[in-house]
XYZ file of C-alpha atoms in Angstrom:
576
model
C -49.421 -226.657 -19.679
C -46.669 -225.578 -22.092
C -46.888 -224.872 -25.853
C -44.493 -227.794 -26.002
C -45.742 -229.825 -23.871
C -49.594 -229.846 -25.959
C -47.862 -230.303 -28.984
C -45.883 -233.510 -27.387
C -49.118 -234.911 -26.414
C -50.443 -233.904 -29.907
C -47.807 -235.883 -31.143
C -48.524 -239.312 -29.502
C -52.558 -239.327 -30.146
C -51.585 -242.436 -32.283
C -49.821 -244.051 -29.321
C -53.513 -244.075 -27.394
C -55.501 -245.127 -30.176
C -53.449 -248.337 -30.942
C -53.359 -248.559 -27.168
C -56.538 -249.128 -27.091
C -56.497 -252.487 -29.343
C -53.394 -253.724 -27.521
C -55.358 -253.474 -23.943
C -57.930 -255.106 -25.443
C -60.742 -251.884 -24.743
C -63.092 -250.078 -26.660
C -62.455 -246.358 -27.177
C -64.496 -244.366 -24.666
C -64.232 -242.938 -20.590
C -64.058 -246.632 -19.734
C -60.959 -247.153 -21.550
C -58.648 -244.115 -20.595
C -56.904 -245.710 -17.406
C -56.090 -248.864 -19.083
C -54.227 -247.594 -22.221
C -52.946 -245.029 -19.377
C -51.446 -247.506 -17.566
C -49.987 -249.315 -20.795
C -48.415 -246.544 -21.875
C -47.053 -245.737 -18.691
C -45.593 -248.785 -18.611
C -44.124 -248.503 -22.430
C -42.843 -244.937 -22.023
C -40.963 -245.544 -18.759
C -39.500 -249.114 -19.941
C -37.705 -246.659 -22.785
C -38.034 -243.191 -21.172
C -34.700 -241.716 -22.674
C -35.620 -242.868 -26.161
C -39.072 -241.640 -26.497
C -38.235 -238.341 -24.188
C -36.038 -237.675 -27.392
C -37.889 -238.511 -30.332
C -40.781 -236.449 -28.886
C -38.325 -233.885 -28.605
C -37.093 -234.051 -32.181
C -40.930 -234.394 -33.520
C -41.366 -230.790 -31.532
C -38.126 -229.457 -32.916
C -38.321 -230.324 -36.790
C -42.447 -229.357 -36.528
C -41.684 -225.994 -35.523
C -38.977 -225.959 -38.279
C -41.698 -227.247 -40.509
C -43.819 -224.421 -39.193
C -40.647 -221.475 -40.199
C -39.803 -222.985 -43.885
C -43.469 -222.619 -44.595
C -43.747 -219.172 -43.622
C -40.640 -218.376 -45.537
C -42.503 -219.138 -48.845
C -41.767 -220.221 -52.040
C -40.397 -217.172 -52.928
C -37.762 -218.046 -50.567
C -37.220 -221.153 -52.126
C -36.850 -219.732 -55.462
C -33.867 -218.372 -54.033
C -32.178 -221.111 -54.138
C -30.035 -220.446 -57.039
C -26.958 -222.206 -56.614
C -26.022 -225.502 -58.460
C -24.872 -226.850 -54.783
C -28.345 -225.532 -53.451
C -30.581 -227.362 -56.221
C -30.896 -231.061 -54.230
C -32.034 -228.948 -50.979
C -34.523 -226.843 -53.596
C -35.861 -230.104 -54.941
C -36.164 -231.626 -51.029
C -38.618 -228.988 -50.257
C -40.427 -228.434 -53.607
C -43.323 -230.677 -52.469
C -43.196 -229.620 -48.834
C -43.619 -226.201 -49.969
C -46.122 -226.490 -52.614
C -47.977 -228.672 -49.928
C -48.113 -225.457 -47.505
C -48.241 -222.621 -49.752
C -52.420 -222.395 -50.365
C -52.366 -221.937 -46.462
C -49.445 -220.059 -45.429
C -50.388 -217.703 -48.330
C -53.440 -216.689 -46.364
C -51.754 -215.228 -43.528
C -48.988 -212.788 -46.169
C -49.404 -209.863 -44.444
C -48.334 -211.515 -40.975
C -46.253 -214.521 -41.971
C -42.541 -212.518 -41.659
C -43.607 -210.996 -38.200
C -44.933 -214.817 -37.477
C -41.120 -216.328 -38.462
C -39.787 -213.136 -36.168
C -41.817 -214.502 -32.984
C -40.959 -218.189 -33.819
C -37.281 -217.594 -33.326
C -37.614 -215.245 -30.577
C -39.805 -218.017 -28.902
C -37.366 -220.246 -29.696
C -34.832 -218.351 -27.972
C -36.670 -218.038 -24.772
C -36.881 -221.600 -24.630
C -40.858 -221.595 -25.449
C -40.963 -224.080 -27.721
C -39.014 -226.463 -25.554
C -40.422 -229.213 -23.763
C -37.985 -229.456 -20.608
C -38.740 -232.392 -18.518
C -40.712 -234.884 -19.351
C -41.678 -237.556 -17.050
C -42.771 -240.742 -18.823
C -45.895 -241.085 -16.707
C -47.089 -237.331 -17.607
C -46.818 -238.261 -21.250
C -48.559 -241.590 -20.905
C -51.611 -240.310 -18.463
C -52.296 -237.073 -20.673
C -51.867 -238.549 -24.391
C -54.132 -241.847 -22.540
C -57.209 -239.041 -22.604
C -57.245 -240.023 -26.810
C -58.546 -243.148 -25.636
C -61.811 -241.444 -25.407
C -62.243 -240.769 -29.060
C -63.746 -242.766 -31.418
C -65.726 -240.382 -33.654
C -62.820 -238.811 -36.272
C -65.207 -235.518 -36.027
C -64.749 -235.071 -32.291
C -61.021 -236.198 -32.413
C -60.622 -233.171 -34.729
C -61.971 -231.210 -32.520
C -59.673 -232.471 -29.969
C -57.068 -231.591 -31.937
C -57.972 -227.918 -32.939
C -58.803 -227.301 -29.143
C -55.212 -228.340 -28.324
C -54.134 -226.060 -31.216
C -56.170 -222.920 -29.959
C -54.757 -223.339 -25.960
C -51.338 -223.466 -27.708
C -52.539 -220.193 -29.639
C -53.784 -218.662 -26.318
C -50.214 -219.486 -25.066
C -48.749 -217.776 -27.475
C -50.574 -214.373 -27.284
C -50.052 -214.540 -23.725
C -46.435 -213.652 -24.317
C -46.932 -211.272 -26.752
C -46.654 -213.939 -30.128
C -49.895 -212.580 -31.380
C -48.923 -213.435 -35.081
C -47.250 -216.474 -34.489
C -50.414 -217.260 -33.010
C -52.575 -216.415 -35.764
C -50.474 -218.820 -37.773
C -50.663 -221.736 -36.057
C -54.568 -221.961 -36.110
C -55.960 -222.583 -40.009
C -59.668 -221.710 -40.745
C -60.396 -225.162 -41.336
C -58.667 -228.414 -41.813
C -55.388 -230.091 -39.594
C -53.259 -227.598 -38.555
C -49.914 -227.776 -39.894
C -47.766 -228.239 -36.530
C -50.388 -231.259 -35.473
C -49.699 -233.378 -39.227
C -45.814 -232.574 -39.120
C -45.222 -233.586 -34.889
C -47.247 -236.864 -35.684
C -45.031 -237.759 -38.625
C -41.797 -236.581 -37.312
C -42.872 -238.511 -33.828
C -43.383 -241.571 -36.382
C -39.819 -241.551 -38.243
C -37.903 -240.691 -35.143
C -39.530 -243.727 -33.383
C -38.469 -245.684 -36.476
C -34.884 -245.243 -36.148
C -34.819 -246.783 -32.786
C -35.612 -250.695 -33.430
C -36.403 -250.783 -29.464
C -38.637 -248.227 -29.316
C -40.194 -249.133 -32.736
C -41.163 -252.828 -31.279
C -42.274 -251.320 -28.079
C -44.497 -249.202 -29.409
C -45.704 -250.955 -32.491
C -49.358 -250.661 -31.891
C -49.329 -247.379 -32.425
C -52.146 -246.146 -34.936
C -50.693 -244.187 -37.334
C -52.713 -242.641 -39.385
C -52.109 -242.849 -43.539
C -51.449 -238.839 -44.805
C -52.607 -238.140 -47.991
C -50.012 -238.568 -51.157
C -49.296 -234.511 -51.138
C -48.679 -234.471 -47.509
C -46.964 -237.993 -47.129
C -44.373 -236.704 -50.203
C -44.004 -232.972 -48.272
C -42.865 -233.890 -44.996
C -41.075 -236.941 -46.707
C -38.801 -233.871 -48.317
C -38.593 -232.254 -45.960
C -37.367 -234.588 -43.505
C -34.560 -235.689 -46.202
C -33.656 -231.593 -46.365
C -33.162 -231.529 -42.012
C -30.934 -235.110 -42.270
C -28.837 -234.120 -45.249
C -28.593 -230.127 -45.368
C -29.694 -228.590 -41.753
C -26.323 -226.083 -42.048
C -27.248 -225.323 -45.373
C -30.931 -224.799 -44.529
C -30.149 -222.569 -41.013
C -27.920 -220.423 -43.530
C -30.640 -219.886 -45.620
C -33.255 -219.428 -43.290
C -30.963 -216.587 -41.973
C -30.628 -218.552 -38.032
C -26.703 -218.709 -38.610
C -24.168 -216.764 -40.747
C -23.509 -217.555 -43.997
C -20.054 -218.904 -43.563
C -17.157 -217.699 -45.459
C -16.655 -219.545 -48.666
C -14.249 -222.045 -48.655
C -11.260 -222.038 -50.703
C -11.094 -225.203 -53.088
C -8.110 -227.089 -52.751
C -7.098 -229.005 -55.711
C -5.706 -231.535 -53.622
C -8.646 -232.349 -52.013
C -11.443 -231.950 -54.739
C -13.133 -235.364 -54.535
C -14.754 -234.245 -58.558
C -11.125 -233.355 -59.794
C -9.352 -236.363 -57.889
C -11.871 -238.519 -59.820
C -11.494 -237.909 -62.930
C -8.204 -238.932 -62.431
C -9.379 -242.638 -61.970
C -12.220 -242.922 -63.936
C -11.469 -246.471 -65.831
C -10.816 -247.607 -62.145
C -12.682 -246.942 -59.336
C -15.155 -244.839 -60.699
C -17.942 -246.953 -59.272
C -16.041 -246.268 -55.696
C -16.247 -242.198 -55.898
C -19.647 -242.141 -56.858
C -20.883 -243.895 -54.405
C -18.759 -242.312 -51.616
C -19.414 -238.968 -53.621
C -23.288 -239.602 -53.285
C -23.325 -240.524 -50.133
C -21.190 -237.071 -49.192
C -23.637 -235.027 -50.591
C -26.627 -236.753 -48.812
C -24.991 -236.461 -45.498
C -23.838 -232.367 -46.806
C -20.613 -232.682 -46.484
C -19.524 -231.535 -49.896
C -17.151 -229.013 -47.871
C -13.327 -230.790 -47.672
C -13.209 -229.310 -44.263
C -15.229 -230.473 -40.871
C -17.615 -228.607 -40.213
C -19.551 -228.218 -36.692
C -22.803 -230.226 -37.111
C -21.072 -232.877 -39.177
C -20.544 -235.202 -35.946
C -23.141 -237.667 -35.961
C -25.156 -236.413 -39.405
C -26.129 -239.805 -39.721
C -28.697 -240.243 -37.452
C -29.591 -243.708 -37.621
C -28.418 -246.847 -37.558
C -29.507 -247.413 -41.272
C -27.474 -244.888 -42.189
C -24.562 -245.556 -39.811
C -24.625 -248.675 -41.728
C -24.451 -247.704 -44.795
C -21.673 -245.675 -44.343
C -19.406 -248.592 -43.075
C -20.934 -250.889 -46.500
C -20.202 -247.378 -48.462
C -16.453 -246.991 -47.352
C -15.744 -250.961 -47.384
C -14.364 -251.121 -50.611
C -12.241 -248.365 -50.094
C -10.224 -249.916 -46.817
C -9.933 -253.239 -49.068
C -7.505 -251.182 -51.829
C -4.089 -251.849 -51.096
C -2.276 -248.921 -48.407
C -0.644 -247.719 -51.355
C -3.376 -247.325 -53.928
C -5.136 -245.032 -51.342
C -2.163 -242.866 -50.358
C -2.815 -242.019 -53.859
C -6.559 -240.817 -53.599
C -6.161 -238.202 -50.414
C -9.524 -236.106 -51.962
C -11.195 -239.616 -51.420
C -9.263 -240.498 -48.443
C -10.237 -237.153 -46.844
C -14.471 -238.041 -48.217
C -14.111 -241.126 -46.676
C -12.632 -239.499 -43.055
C -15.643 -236.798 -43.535
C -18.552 -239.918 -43.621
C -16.448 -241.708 -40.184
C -16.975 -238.604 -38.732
C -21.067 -238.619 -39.182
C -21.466 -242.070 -38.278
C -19.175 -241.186 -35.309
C -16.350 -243.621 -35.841
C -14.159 -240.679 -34.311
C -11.012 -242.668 -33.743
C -10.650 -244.195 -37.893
C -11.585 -240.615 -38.894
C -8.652 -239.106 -37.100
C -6.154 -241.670 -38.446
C -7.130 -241.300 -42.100
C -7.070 -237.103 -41.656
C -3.700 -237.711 -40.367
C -3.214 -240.154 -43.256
C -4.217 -237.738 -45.774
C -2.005 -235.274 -44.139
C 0.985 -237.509 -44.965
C -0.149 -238.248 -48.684
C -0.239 -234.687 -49.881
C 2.885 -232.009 -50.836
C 0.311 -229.100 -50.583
C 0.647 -226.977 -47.131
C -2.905 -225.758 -47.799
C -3.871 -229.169 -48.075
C -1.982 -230.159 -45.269
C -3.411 -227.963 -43.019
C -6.879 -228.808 -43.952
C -6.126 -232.470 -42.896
C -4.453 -231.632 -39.388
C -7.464 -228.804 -38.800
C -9.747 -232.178 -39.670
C -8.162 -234.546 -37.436
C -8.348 -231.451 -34.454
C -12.176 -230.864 -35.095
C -12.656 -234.801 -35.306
C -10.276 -235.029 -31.380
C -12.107 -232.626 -30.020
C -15.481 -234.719 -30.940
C -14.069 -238.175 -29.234
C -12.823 -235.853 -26.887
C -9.204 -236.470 -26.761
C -7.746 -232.825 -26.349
C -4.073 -234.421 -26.317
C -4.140 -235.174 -30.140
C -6.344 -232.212 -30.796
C -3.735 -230.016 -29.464
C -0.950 -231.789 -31.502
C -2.928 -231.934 -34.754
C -4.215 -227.701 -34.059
C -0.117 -227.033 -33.588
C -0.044 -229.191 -36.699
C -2.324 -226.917 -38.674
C -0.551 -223.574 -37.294
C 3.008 -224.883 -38.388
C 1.710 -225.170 -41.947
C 0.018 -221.905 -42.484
C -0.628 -219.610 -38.985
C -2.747 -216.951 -40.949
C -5.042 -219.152 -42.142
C -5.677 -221.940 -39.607
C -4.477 -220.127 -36.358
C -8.323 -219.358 -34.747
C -6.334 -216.890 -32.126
C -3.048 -215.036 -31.722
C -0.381 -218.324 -31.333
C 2.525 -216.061 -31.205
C 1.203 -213.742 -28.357
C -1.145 -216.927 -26.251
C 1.349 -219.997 -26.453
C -1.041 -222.829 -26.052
C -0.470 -225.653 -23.471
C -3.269 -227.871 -23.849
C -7.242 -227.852 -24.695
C -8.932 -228.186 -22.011
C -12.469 -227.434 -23.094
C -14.952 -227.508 -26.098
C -18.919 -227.253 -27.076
C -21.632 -225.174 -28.206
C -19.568 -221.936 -27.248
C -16.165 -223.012 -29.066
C -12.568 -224.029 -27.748
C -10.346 -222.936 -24.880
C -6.984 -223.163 -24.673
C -4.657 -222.907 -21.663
C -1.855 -220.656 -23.069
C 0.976 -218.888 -21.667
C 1.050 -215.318 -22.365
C 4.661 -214.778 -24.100
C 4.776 -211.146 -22.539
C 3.514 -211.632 -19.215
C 4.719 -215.361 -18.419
C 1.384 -215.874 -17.312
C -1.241 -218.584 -17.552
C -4.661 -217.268 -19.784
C -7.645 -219.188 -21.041
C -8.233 -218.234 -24.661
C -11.681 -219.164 -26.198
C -11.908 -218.978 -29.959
C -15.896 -218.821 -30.941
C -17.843 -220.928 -32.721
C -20.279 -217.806 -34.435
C -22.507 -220.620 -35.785
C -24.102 -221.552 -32.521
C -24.072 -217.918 -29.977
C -27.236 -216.547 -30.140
C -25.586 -213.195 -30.514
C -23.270 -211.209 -32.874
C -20.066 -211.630 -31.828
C -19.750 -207.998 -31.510
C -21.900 -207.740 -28.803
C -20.771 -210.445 -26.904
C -17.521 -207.955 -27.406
C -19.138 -205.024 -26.001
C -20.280 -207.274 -22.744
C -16.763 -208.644 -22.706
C -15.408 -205.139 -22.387
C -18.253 -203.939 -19.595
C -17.809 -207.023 -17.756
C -13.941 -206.477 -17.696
C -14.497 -202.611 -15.942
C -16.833 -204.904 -13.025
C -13.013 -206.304 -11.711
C -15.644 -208.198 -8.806
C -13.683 -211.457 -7.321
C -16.730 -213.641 -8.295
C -16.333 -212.730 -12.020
C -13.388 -214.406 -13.966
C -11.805 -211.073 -15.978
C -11.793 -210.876 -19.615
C -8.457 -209.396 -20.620
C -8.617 -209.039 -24.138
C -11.104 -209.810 -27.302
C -10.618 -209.842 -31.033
C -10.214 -211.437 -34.486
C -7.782 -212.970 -35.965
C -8.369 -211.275 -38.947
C -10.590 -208.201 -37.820
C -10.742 -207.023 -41.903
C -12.905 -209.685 -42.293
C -14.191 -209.934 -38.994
C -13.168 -214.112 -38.749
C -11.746 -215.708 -36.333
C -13.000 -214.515 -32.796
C -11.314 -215.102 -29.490
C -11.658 -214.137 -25.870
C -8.562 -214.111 -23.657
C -9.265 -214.715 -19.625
C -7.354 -215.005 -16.464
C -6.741 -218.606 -15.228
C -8.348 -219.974 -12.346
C -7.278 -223.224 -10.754
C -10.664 -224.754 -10.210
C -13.206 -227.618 -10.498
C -16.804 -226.456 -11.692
C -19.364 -227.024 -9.298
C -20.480 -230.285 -11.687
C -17.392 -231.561 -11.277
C -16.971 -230.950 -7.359
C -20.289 -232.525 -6.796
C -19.748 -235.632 -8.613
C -16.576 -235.870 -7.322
C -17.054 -235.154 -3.415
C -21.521 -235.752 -3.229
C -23.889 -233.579 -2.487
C -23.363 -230.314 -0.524
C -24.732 -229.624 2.672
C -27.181 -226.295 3.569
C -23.981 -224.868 4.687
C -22.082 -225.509 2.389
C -24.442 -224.123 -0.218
C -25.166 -220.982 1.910
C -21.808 -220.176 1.388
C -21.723 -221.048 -2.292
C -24.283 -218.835 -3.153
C -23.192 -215.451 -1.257
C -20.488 -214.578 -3.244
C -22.541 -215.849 -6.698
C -25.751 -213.794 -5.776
C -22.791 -210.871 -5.123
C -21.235 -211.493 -8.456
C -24.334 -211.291 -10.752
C -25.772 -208.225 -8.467
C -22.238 -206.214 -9.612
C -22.990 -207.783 -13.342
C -26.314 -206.790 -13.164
C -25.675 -203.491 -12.138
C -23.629 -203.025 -15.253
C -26.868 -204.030 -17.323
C -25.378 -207.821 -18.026
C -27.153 -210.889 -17.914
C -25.351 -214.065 -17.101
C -28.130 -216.200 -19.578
C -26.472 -219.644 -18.491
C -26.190 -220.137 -14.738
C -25.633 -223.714 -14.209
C -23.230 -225.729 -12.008
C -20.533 -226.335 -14.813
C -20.406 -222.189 -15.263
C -18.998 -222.118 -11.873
C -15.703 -223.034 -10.955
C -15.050 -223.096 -7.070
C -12.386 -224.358 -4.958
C -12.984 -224.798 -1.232
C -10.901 -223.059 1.199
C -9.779 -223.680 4.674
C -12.932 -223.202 6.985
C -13.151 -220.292 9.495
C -14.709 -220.353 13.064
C -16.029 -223.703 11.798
C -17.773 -222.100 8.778
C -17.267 -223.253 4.895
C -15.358 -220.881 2.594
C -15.390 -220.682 -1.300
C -13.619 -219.284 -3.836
C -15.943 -219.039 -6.832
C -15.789 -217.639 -10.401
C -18.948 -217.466 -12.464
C -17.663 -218.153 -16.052
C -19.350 -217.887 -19.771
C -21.060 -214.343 -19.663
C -22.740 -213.694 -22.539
C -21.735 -217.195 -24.225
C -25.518 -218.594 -24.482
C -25.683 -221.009 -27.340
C -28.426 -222.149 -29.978
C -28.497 -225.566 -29.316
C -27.572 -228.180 -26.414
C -23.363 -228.951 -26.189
C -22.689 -232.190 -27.863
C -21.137 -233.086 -24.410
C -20.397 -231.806 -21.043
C -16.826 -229.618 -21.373
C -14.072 -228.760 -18.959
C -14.425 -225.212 -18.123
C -11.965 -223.304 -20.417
C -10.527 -221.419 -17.215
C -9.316 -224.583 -14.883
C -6.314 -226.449 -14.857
């Protein structure tokens, strides 16, 4: 069994010991296939939700697991005045962790170094999870009665996970995860993090409401309670710091759209109306006037979805005039549509603000706002026109690639990796697919995805689509990075299948010939794909010969591995 997968059954121990009162059985062997059954039942009824708030209790433990290694000397890092509400979110998780994590100082940096390289082999992730796996193995709980054997349970689950661990060479992480004595930290934090996630789907929650959640004590109850305010309201903030994403470059302050500045000016007002919004900006972090990748959907639940819509209510009551007056709000109030995902009011009042300030800078800012937002619904159409938007006011700054060399035609594809553009090159009068990266979410410095941009141009192989070209847009600074490719007219093999069914042997057969011959001419070149999947390869089926199915592939996004799952499923960047 995985690491993940014993720390998801870990997780829902208290969904087989309240089982056992809703069956109507006494813990013990006799009472394991009844509450096995219930849960069955239970999990599969709301498979989708539970799959992902077990998922998010495994993420945000392990991320429990890294903050606590990084100390308090970390935290006293935190400096900045716009840092200090994060500081004071993890004070108590910190000082609740400390005592332990200090007995492991000699280890505890080589410990964070194997957590994120675990985490980048995919380790720590729990992959499929059938409902009735969950509900049979976390049923075995139902044994338990005696809180002494149940810990042992518990730490037995903990040392496997250990043994896991060392198996793939994670000796230190492994040390970590296994305290001399008491709960172990991962167990305490995937049992509460299971708990709030379930909370903030009412379905679930009623479902599952005999679960037997166990009371932590006041120091651990008011440590993971900070903690999981610090991952809702500042997870950029807190990957920054951790050092999982670059520090991005600081953003110039435009008077225009200071929300502190604009407010002053209406103090005897609507003061009442930017604090609120104001306060409820900085919860969500989004104190930046720009949006930001990770903003879509920051609030998580429907609570807070709510909220958002009572926050801003007072705001769309004001006469149209009186807020073509407040853009800095305007712009706030655009930035909180966006988390609660109200994509299509965001974009109107971006474009709104556009309209209501003289400021090009500001300007900009607005149209780049309304782009990010479009390519969130998706709908690439206004995400072009609002990007163009952006260019016309100021190219250097809010052009992410070379406009005047790669004229672009439309978007045609967006996610983890960044955005492609199909653009005309100006010199060649030929169709190119430029990609300008998102650094924030490759797993890789941007340089070396580069240097395996360059090799993989020198393979020239007719199952590879060719990288071209490669830069910044402003390489002093090293901001900005694009890839240019050739243009091939073709669905991805998603697409195809959904669109036509399944394929048949032979038609797979001859799929896979001239993939296998691709990545064999890649490989020889020392590059690994790190993505294959059916929407990295584009294909477009030819006339058959002799009776035999023909293909012309292209295996796309080399090197383009990202940290976290797309938001959705993109066009390929290099198809019509």
């Amino acid at each position: 069994m995985s690491v993940a997968a014993r720390l998801a059954i870990l997780a829902l121990k208290p969904m087989a010991q309240g089982a056992c009162k809703e069956a109507g059985v006494a813990a013990g062997d006799a009472a394991i296939v009844p509450v096995a059954d219930l849960l069955v039942q239970r999990f599969s009824e709301h498979q989708e939700a539970l799959v992902a708030a077990v998922k998010t209790s495994i993420d945000r433990s392990w991320k429990a697991l890294e903050i606590a290694l990084n100390g308090a000397a970390w935290w006293r890092g935190m400096t900045s005045p716009e840092d200090r509400p994060l500081a004071e979110q993890l004070k108590p998780f910190l000082k609740y962790t400390e005592s332990a994590t200090a007995k492991h100082e000699t280890i505890r940096r080589l410990a964070v170094t194997e957590l994120r390289d675990a985490r980048k082999k995919g380790l720590l992730n729990l992959g499929p999870a059938p409902a009735e796996g969950l509900g049979r193995m976390s049923a075995l709980y139902a044994k338990f009665s005696d809180p002494a054997i149940m810990h042992k349970a518990d730490r037995s689950a903990v040392v496997q996970m250990a043994d896991e661990l060392k198996k793939s060479g994670m000796e230190n992480l492994a040390a970590v995860i296994l305290p001399d004595e008491g709960d172990a930290l991962l167990v305490g934090a995937s049992r509460y993090f299971l708990e709030r996630a379930i909370k903030d789907n009412t379905s679930l929650a009623q479902a599952l409401a005999f679960a037997d959640h166990e009371p932590l004590a006041a120091d651990a109850a008011q440590g993971f309670t900070g903690l999981h305010n610090a991952l809702n309201s500042h997870v950029r903030r807190l990957e920054e710091l951790l050092g999982n994403i670059s520090v991005a470059a600081p953003e110039v302050r435009i008077a225009a759209l200071d929300l502190r500045a604009e407010q002053a000016n209406f103090a005897n007002t609507h003061a009442e109306l930017y604090r609120s919004i104001g306060d409820l900006h900085r919860r969500l972090d989004l104190v930046h006037a720009r949006v930001r990748s990770g903003d879509a959907g920051s609030a998580r639940s429907e609570q807070e979805r709510q909220l958002v819509r009572r926050t801003i209510a007072p705001f769309r009551e004001l006469p149209a005039e009186q807020r073509h007056q407040m853009p800095a709000l305007l712009n706030a109030v655009g930035q909180l549509e966006v988390a609660a995902g109200e994509f299509p009011a965001a974009i109107q009042d971006f474009q709104a603000v556009a309209q209501a300030v003289a400021d090009p800078a500001a300007r900009g800012e607005a149209h780049t706002n309304a782009f990010r937002t479009a390519l969130e619904q998706p709908d690439y159409v206004t995400a072009l026109k609002e990007f163009l938007e952006a260019v016309k006011t100021d190219g250097k700054r809010f052009a992410t690639f070379p406009v005047g060399k790669f004229v672009p035609i439309r978007v045609i594809g967006s996610g983890g990796f960044g955005v492609a553009f199909l653009c005309k090159h100006k010199y060649l009068n030929a169709n190119v697919v430029v990609k300008s990266l998102a650094t924030d979410h490759l797993e890789r410095d941007v340089d070396d995805v580069f240097l395996e941009a360059q090799a993989l141009a020198a393979i020239n192989h007719p199952a590879i689509i060719k990288v071209q070209d490669c830069g910044y847009v402003d390489s002093t600074k090293k901001q900005r990075p694009f890839l240019v490719m050739d243009h091939f007219d073709g669905a991805t093999l998603a697409e195809y299948v959904k669109l036509k069914g399944p394929l048949s042997t032979e038609e797979f057969l001859a799929l896979t010939e001239p993939v296998v011959a691709g990545l064999q001419a890649a490989h020889a070149k020392n590059i690994l794909h790190r993505d294959i999947k059916p929407a990295n390869l584009l294909v477009k089926r030819l006339k058959d010969t002799g009776g035999k199915p023909r293909w012309d592939v292209k295996l796309i996004d080399f090197g383009l591995a990202v940290k976290q799952a797309e938001r959705r499923s993109a066009s390929h960047p290099s198809k019509s």
